[in-house]
XYZ file of C-alpha atoms in Angstrom:
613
model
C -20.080 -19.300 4.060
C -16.683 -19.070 3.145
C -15.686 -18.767 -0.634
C -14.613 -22.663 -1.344
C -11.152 -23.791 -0.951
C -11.073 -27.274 -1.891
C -12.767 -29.292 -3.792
C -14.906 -30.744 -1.352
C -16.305 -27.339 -0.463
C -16.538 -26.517 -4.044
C -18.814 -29.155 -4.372
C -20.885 -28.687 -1.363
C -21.831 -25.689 -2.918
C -23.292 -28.007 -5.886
C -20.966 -26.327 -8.402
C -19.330 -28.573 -11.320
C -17.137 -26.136 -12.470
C -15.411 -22.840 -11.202
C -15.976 -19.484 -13.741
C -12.890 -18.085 -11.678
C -9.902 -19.606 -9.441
C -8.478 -16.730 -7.462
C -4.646 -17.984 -6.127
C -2.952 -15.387 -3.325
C 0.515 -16.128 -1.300
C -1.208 -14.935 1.678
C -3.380 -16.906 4.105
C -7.006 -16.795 3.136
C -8.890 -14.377 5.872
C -12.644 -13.677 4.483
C -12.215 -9.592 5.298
C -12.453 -6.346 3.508
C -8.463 -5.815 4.311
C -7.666 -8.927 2.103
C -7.500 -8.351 -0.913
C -8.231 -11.937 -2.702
C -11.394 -11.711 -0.402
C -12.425 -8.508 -1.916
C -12.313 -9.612 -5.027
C -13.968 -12.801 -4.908
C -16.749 -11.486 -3.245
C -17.600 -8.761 -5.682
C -17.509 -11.425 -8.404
C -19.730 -13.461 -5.895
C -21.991 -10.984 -5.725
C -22.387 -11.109 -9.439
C -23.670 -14.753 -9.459
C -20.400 -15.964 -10.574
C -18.480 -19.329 -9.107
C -15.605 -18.126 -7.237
C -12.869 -20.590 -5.184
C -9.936 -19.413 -3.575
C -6.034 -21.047 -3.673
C -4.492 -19.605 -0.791
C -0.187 -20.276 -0.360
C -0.351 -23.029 -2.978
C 2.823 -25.174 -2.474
C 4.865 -24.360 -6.080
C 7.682 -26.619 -5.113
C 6.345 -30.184 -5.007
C 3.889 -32.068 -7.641
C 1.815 -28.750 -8.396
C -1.455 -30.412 -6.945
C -2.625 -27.399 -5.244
C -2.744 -25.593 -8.833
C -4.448 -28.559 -10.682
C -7.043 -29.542 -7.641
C -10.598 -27.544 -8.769
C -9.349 -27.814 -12.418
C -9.572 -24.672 -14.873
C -12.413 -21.824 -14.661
C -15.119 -20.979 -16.912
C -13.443 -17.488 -17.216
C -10.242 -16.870 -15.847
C -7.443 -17.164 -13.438
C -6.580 -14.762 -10.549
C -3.354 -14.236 -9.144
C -1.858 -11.805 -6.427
C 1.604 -11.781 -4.360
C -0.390 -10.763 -1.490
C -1.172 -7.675 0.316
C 2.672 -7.390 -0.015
C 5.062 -7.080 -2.739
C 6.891 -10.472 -1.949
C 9.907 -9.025 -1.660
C 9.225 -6.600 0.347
C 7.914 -9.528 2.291
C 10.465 -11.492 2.535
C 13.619 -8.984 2.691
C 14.608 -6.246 5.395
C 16.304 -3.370 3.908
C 19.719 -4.752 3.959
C 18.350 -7.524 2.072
C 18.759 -10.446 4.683
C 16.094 -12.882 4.626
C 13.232 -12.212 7.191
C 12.329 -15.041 9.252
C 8.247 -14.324 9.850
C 5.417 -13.727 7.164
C 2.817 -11.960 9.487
C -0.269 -13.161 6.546
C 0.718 -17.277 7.118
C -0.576 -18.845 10.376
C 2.198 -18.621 12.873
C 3.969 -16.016 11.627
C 6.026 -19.195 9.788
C 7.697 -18.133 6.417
C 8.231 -19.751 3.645
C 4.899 -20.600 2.360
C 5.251 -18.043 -1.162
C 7.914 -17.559 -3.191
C 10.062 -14.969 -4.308
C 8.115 -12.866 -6.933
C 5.438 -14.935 -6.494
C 2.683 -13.618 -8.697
C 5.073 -13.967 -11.554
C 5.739 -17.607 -10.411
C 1.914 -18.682 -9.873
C 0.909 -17.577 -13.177
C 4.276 -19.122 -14.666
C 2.748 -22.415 -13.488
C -0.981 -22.066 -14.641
C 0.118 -20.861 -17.953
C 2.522 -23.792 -18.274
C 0.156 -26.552 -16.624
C -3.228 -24.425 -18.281
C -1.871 -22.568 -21.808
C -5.202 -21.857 -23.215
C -7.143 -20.498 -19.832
C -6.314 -16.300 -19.326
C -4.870 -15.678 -16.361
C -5.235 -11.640 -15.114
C -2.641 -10.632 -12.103
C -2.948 -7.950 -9.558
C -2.542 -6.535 -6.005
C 0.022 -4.690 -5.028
C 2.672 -6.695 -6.398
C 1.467 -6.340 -10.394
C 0.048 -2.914 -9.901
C 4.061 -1.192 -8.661
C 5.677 -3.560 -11.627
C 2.958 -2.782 -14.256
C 6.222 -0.560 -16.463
C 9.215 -0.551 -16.268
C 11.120 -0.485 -12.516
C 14.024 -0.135 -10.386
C 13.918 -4.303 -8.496
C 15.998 -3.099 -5.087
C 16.696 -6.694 -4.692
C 18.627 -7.350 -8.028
C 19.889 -3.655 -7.995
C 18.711 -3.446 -12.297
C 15.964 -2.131 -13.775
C 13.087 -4.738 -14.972
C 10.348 -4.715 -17.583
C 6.827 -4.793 -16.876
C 5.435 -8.197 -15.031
C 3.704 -9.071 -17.998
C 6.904 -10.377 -20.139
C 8.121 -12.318 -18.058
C 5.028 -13.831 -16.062
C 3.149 -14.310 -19.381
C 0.207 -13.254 -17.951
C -2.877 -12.275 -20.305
C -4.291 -9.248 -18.439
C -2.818 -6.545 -15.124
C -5.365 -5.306 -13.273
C -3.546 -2.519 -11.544
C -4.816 -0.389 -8.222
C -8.025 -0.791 -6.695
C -10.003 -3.984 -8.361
C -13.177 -3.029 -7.103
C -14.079 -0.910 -10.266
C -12.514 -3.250 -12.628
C -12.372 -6.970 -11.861
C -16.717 -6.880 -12.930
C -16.172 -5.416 -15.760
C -13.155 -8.299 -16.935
C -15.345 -10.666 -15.404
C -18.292 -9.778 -18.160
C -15.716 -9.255 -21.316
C -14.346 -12.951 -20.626
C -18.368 -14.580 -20.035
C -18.004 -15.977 -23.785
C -14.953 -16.945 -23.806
C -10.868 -14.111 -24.414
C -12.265 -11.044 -26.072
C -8.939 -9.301 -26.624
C -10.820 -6.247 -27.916
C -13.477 -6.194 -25.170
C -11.291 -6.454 -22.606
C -8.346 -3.560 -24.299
C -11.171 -1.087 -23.738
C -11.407 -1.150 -20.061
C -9.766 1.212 -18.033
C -6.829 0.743 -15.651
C -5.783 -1.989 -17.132
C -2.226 -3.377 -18.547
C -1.405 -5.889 -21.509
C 1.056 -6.945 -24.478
C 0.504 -5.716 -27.766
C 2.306 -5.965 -31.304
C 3.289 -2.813 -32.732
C -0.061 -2.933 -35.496
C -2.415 -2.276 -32.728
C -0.488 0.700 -30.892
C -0.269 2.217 -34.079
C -3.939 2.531 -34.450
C -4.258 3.767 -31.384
C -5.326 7.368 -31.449
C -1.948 9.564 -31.435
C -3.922 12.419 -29.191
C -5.237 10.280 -26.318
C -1.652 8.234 -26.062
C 1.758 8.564 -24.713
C 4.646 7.048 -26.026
C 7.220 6.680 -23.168
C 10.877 5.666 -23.253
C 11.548 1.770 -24.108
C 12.185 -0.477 -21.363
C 15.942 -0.881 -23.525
C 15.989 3.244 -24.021
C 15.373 3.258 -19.781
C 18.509 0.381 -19.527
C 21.059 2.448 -21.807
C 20.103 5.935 -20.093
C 19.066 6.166 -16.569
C 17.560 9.885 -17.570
C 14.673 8.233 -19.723
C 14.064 5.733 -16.769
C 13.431 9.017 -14.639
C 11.606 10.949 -17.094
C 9.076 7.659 -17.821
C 8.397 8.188 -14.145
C 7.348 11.960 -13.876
C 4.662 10.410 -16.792
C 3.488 7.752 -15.059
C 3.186 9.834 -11.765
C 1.427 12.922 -13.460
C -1.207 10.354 -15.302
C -1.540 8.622 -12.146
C -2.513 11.361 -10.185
C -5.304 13.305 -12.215
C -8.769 13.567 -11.200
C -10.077 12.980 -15.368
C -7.379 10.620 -16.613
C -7.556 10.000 -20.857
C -4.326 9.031 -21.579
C -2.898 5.370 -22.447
C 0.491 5.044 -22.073
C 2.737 2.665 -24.176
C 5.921 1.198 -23.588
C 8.074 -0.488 -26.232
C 10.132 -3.872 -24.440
C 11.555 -5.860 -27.659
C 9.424 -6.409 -30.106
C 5.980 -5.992 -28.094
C 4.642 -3.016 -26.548
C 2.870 -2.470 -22.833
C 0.011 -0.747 -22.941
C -1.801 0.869 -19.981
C -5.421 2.083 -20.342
C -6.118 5.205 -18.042
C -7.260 4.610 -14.502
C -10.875 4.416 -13.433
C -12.843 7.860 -12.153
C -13.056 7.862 -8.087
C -15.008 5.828 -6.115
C -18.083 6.909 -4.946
C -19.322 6.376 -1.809
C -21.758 4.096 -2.664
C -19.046 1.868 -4.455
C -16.867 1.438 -1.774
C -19.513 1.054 0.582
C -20.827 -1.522 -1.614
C -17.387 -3.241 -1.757
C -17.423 -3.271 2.392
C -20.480 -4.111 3.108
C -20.463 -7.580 1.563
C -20.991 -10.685 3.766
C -17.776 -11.306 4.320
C -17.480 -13.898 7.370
C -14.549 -11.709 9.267
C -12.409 -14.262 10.079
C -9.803 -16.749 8.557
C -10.814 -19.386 6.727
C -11.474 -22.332 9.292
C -8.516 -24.094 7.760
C -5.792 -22.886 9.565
C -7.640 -24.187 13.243
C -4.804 -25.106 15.417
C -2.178 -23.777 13.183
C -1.471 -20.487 15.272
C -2.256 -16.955 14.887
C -2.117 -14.747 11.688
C -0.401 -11.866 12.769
C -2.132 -9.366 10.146
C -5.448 -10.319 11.581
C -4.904 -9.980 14.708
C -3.959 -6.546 14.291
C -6.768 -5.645 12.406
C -9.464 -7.537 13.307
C -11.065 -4.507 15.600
C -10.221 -2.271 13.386
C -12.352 -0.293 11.308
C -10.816 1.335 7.830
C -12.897 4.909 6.430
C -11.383 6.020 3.444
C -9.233 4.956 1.198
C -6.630 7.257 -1.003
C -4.282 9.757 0.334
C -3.169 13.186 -1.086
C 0.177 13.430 0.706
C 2.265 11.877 -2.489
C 5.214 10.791 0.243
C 7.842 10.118 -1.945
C 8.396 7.153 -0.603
C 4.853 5.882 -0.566
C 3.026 3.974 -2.763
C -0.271 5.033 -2.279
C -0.855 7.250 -4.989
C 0.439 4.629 -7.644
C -1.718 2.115 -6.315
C -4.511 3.975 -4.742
C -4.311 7.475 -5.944
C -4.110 11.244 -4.357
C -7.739 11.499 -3.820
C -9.955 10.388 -1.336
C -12.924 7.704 -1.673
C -14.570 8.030 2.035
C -16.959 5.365 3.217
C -20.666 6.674 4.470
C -21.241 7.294 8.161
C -23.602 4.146 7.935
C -21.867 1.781 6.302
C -18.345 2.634 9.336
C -20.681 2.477 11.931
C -22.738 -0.744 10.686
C -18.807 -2.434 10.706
C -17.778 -0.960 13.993
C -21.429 -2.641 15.355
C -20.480 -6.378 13.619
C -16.937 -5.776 15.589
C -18.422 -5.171 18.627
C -20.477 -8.600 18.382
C -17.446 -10.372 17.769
C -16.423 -12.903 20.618
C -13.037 -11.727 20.652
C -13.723 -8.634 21.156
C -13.504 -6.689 24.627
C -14.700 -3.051 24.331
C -11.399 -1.703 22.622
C -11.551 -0.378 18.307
C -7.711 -1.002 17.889
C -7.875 1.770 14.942
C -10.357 4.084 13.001
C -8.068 4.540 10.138
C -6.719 5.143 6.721
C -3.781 5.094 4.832
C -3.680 8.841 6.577
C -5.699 9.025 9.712
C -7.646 12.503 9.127
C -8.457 12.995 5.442
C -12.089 11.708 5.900
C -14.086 13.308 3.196
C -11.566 15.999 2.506
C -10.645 17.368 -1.131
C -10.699 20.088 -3.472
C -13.454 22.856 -2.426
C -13.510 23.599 -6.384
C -13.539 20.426 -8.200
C -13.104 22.368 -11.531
C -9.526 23.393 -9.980
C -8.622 19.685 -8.483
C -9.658 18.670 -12.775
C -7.025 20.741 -13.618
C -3.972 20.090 -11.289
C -1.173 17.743 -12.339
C 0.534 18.313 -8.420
C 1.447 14.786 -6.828
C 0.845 16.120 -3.789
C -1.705 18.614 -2.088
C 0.440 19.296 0.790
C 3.596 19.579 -0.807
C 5.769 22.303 -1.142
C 3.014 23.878 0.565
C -0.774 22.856 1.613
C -3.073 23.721 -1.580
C -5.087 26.911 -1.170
C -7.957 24.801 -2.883
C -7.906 22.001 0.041
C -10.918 21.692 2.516
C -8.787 20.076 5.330
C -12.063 20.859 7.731
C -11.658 17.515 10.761
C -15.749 18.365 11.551
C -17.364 15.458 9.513
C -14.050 13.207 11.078
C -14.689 14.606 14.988
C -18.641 13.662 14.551
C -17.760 10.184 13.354
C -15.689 9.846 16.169
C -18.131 11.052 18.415
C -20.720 8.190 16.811
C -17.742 5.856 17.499
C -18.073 6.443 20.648
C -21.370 6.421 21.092
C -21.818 3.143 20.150
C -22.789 0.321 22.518
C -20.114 -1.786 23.930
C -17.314 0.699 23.268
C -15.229 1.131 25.933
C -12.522 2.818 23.560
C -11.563 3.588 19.498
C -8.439 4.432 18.927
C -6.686 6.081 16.359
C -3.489 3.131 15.147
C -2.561 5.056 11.509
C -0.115 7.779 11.405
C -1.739 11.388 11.471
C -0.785 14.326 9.419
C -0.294 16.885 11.688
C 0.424 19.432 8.585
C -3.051 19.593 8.032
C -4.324 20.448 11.818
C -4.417 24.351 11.437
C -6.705 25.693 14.184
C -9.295 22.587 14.438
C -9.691 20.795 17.666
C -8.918 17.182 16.044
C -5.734 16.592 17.971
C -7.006 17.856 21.462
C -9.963 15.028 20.665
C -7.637 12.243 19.834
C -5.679 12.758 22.883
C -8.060 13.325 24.926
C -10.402 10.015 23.071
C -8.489 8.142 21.028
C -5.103 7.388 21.993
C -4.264 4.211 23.935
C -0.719 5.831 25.446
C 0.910 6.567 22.604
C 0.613 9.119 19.548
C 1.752 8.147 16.238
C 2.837 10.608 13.666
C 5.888 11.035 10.559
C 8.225 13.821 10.560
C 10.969 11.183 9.033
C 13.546 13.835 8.922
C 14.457 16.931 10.306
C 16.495 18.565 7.635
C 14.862 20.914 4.982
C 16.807 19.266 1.957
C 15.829 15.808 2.622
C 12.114 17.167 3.565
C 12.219 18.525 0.456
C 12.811 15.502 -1.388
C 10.741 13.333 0.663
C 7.752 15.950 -0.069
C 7.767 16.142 3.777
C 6.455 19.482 5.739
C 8.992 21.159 7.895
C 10.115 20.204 11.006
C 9.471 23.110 12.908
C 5.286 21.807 12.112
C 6.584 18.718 13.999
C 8.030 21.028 16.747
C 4.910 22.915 17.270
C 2.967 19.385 17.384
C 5.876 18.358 20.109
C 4.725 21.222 22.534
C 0.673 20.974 21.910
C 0.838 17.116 22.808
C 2.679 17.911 25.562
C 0.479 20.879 26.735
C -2.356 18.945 26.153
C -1.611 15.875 28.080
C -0.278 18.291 31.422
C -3.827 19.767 30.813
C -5.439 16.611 30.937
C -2.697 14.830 33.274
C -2.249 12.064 30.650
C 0.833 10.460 30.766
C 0.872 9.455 26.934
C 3.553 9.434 24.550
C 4.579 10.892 21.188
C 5.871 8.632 18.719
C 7.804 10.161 15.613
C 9.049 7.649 12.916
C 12.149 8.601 11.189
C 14.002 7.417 7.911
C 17.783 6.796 7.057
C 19.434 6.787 4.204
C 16.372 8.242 1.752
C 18.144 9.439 -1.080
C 19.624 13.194 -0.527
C 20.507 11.937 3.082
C 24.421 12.169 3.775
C 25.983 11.749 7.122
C 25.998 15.621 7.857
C 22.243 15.539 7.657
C 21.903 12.321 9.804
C 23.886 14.098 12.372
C 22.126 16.992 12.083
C 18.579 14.647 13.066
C 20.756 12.700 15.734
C 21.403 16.242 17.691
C 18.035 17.876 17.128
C 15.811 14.587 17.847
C 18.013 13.058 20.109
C 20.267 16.416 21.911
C 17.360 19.191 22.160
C 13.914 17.494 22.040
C 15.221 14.295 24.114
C 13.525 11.327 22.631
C 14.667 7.910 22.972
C 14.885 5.995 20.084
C 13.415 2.808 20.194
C 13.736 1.024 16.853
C 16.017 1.783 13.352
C 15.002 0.512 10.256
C 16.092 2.610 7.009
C 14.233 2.856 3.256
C 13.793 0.044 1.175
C 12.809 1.623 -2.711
C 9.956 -0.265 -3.379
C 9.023 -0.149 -7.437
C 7.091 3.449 -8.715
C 8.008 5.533 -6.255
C 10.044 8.453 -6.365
C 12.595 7.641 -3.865
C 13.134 4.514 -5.039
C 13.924 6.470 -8.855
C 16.174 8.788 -7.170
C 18.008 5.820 -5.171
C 18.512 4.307 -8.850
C 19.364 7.449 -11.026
C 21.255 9.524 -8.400
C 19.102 12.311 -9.332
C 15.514 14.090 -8.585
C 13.929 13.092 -12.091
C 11.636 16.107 -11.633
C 14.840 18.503 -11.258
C 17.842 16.768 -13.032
C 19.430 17.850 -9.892
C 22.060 15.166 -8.317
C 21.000 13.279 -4.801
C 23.700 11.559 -2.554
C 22.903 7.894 -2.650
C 23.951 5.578 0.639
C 23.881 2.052 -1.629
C 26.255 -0.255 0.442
C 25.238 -1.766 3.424
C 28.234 -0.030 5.032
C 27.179 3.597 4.173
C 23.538 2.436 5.381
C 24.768 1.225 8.640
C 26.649 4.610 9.322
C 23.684 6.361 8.439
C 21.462 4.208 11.232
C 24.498 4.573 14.105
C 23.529 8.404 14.128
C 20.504 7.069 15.901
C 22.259 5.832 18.794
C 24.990 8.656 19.412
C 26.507 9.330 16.104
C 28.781 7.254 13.851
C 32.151 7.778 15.888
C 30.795 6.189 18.749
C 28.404 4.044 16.364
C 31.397 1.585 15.258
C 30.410 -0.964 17.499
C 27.269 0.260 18.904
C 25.211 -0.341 15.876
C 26.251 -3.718 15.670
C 24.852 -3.990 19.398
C 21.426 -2.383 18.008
C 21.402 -4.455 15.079
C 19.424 -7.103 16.444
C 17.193 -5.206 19.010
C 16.787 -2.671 16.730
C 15.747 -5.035 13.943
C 11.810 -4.228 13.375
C 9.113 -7.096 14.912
C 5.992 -8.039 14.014
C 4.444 -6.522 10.280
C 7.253 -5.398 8.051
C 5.334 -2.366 6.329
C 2.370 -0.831 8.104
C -1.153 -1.513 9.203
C -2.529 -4.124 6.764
C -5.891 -3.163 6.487
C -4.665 1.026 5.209
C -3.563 0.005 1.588
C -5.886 -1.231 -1.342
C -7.081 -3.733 -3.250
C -4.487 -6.737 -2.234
C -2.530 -3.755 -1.014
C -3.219 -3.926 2.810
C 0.057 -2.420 3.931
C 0.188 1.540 3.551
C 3.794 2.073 2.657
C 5.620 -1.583 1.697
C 8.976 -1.235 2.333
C 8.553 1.914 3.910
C 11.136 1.260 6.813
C 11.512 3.976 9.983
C 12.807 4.861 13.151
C 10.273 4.941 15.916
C 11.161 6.965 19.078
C 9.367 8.002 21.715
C 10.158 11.268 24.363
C 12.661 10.535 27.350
């Protein structure tokens, strides 16, 4: 069964009263790559009363917010798998006119900031019931952050949605344990002990915090006044965000009140996250939406099967490790292949896995060989400036999945859909196996520049890796007379990016290695990321050393006519591109590769896809 809707499923379940009302701006799709499904199914599975609000309408009489009533416990709100914004903006802010997670593809069915706007309304129509926000939305806006969209830096989500409780990152190991504080009613000091976990407090309580196991950052007015602080706040938040033994509760002054974060949760284990897959989810959208067209983020990942979850690249423009983290929770062998056997029962489906991924393709049970060292590190990333001497980057336990994959009855074909790291191949035979197995034509992968400053801030590998990958693929696919493609996505106008260097990637990607470029999107700084700190202080927080900015729309559309022949023949050219160049379909990446009700590996990460002449 589906988890109720409306009341009349509500009560053919027998229930006369909800303990939790979970409300999402996305379409309801029962799957472990929805977020809001997650959730309610792990409180499910804890014998509480669960009903989910998918899209409520905000703009008419409020109904869909008052229909079951109030929970027993507590509200539940998420944006989505997507930061609304992100959602509904390109990167030169027009207004897109799809929403891949509503039936149709229609937009229009959330609103702008819309976590902050559905708890608005429940706290206004329901004062006395807690509500607790999260997903991808709450988790990037948990401090303070640079909001693209109004160019200014904002305070945490809590002040102005008024919520009672941010869940940030990945629920799983956290939404239980809120669940169980709130079964006799708010228990402010039950639930301020639970880790990874945001909420208002008046100055008596921080001061009683212990002084050892806190850290005071810069006030959300200190960040206003000095762009500096802003930056420094972030190389905290990153560091914290990133350890393996987390201890430390950071506090933020805004006004009169302070945010306080409690540390994040300890890794997954396998058994967890296995746990949170292997729930009876029903694997489809909710029979609702019958006749109301396709959900274009299900159909892309509806044969798809996601195996770990966590990535260790620390992209500066990715949110992953703020929201999921720099190590890597991998699913068992028996819990993928049980999932890839449901798929292959599915009516739909005709012999072909459309992805065995992750928010990186091949870091399946990697990590630190010595954990003791990995306890110790405060690096973002393990690849960046150079690959981590401590890393076990061995593809074996990855190439015998595969192999299972393949084994499997009624698989034709499993290919690989998420972008690979090629900086991690070294001498294993993981890329001769995906071209050989697992590639449907074309070859995904991210160099996103060519140039070694912009690499550099990007915490990108350099391009020559890229080149060496360029001649492999190729050898390989003469050896095997495949006539596949590679596909490189590239970035404009990341911070440190002037025209020089843009011209510099038009004449090496374009001149000597002969791709055609097929699409040209540029970066959208999406809250808690590095890039999008850089874009807003004009400098490399970690460095106090001064980026080149492109903020108009003008200096971003010079940067994107490189692309197509370089910006003295791009006058009028780029406006021809504009349109056809214009990204279709998803506006961040594969749904089912980010967390919690993060489904989308890098929101707002925009690119330029291209693909060899």
């Amino acid at each position: 069964m589906f988890l109720p809707t409306t009341v009349k499923e509500v009560r053919e379940r027998g229930w006369d009263q909800l303990d939790v009302i979970l409300f999402s701006g996305d379409a309801y799709i029962d799957h472990p790559a929805f977020g809001a499904a997650v959730v309610g199914r792990l409180l499910e599975a804890e014998g509480y009363r669960v009903a989910i609000v998918p899209q409520p309408n905000w703009r008419d009489d409020l109904r869909d917010f008052t229909k079951l009533g109030a929970p027993r416990l507590f509200f539940g709100v998420s944006a989505g798998a997507m930061d609304s914004m992100v959602n509904h903006y390109t990167a030169n802010l027009r207004l897109r006119h799809d929403d891949a997670y509503t039936p149709g593809g229609k937009a229009g069915f959330r609103p702008d900031r819309a976590a902050t706007v559905y708890t608005q309304i429940l706290k206004r129509l329901y004062p006395h019931v807690p509500v607790v926000i999260g997903g991808i939305e709450a988790s990037l806006r948990r401090l303070t952050h640079y909001d693209y969209w109004s160019d200014r830096l904002l305070p945490s989500m809590l002040v102005e949605s008024g919520a009672d409780l941010l869940v940030y990152g990945m629920g799983e190991g956290v939404v239980q344990e809120v669940a169980r504080a709130m079964r006799n009613g708010y228990n402010a000091k039950l639930l301020r002990k639970i880790r990874q976990v945001a909420f208002l407090a008046d100055r008596q309580y921080v001061e009683r915090l212990d002084p050892a196991t806190t850290i005071r950052l810069h006030s959300f007015e200190e960040c206003v006044r000095d762009k500096r602080a802003f930056g420094e706040n972030f190389t905290v938040i990153e560091t914290q965000s990133n350890l393996m033994e987390p201890v430390a509760t950071l506090i933020e002054a805004v006004g009169d009140r302070h945010v306080v974060v409690t540390p994040p949760h300890a890794v997954l284990s396998t058994e967890e996250l296995d746990h949170s897959f292997d729930l009876p989810y029903e694997r489809a959208p909710h029979p609702r939406y019958r006749g109301k067209g396709d959900i274009p983020a299900w159909e892309m990942i509806k044969h798809s099967v996601n195996i770990h979850r966590g990535c260790f690249g620390g992209c500066a423009f990715c949110t992953i490790s703020a929201h999921q983290g720099k190590f890597i929770h991998s699913r068992s062998e028996r819990s993928i292949l049980t999932e890839v056997e449901r798929i292959v029962r599915m009516p739909s489906f005709k012999g072909y896995l459309s992805d065995i991924g992750a928010p990186s393709a091949n870091m399946y049970r990697m990590g630190g060989r010595d954990r003791s060292l990995c306890a110790k590190c405060r690096r973002a990333s393990c690849l960046h400036p150079k690959i981590c001497p401590n890393l076990d980057n061995d593809h074996r336990p990855l190439l015998a999945l595969y192999e299972k994959i393949r084994a499997v009855k009624g698989i034709k074909k499993a290919f690989i859909g998420s972008g690979i790291r090629y900086d991690l191949f070294d001498d294993s035979p993981y890329l001769e196996t995906v071209i050989r197995h697992h590639t449907s034509g074309r070859l995904k992968v991210a160099p996103e520049h060519t140039e070694e400053r912009v690499l550099r801030l990007m915490r990108k590998p350099p391009f020559a890796l890229f080149e060496r990958l360029n001649d492999d693929f190729h050898r390989i696919c003469r050896q095997a007379g495949l006539p596949y493609q590679l596909i490189p996505y590239f970035i404009s106008s990341h911070p440190g990016c002037t025209e020089q260097e843009m011209k510099a990637l038009a004449d090496k990607v374009l001149g000597r290695l002969h791709f055609n470029l097929e699409q040209v999107q540029d970066l959208t700084p999406t809250p808690m990321t590095l890039s999008s700190v850089m874009f807003c202080t004009g400098e490399n927080p970690y460095t106090h050393e001064e980026v080149y900015v492109a903020r108009t729309q003008e200096e971003k559309r010079r940067q994107k006519s490189y692309f197509f022949g370089g910006a003295s023949a791009g006058g009028g050219k780029t406006g021809a591109f504009a349109s056809s160049g214009a990204r279709k379909g998803l506006p961040g990446r594969h749904p089912a590769k980010g967390g919690d009700s993060s489904r989308t590996k890098f929101p707002g990460r925009q690119a330029v896809r291209g693909k060899k002449r």
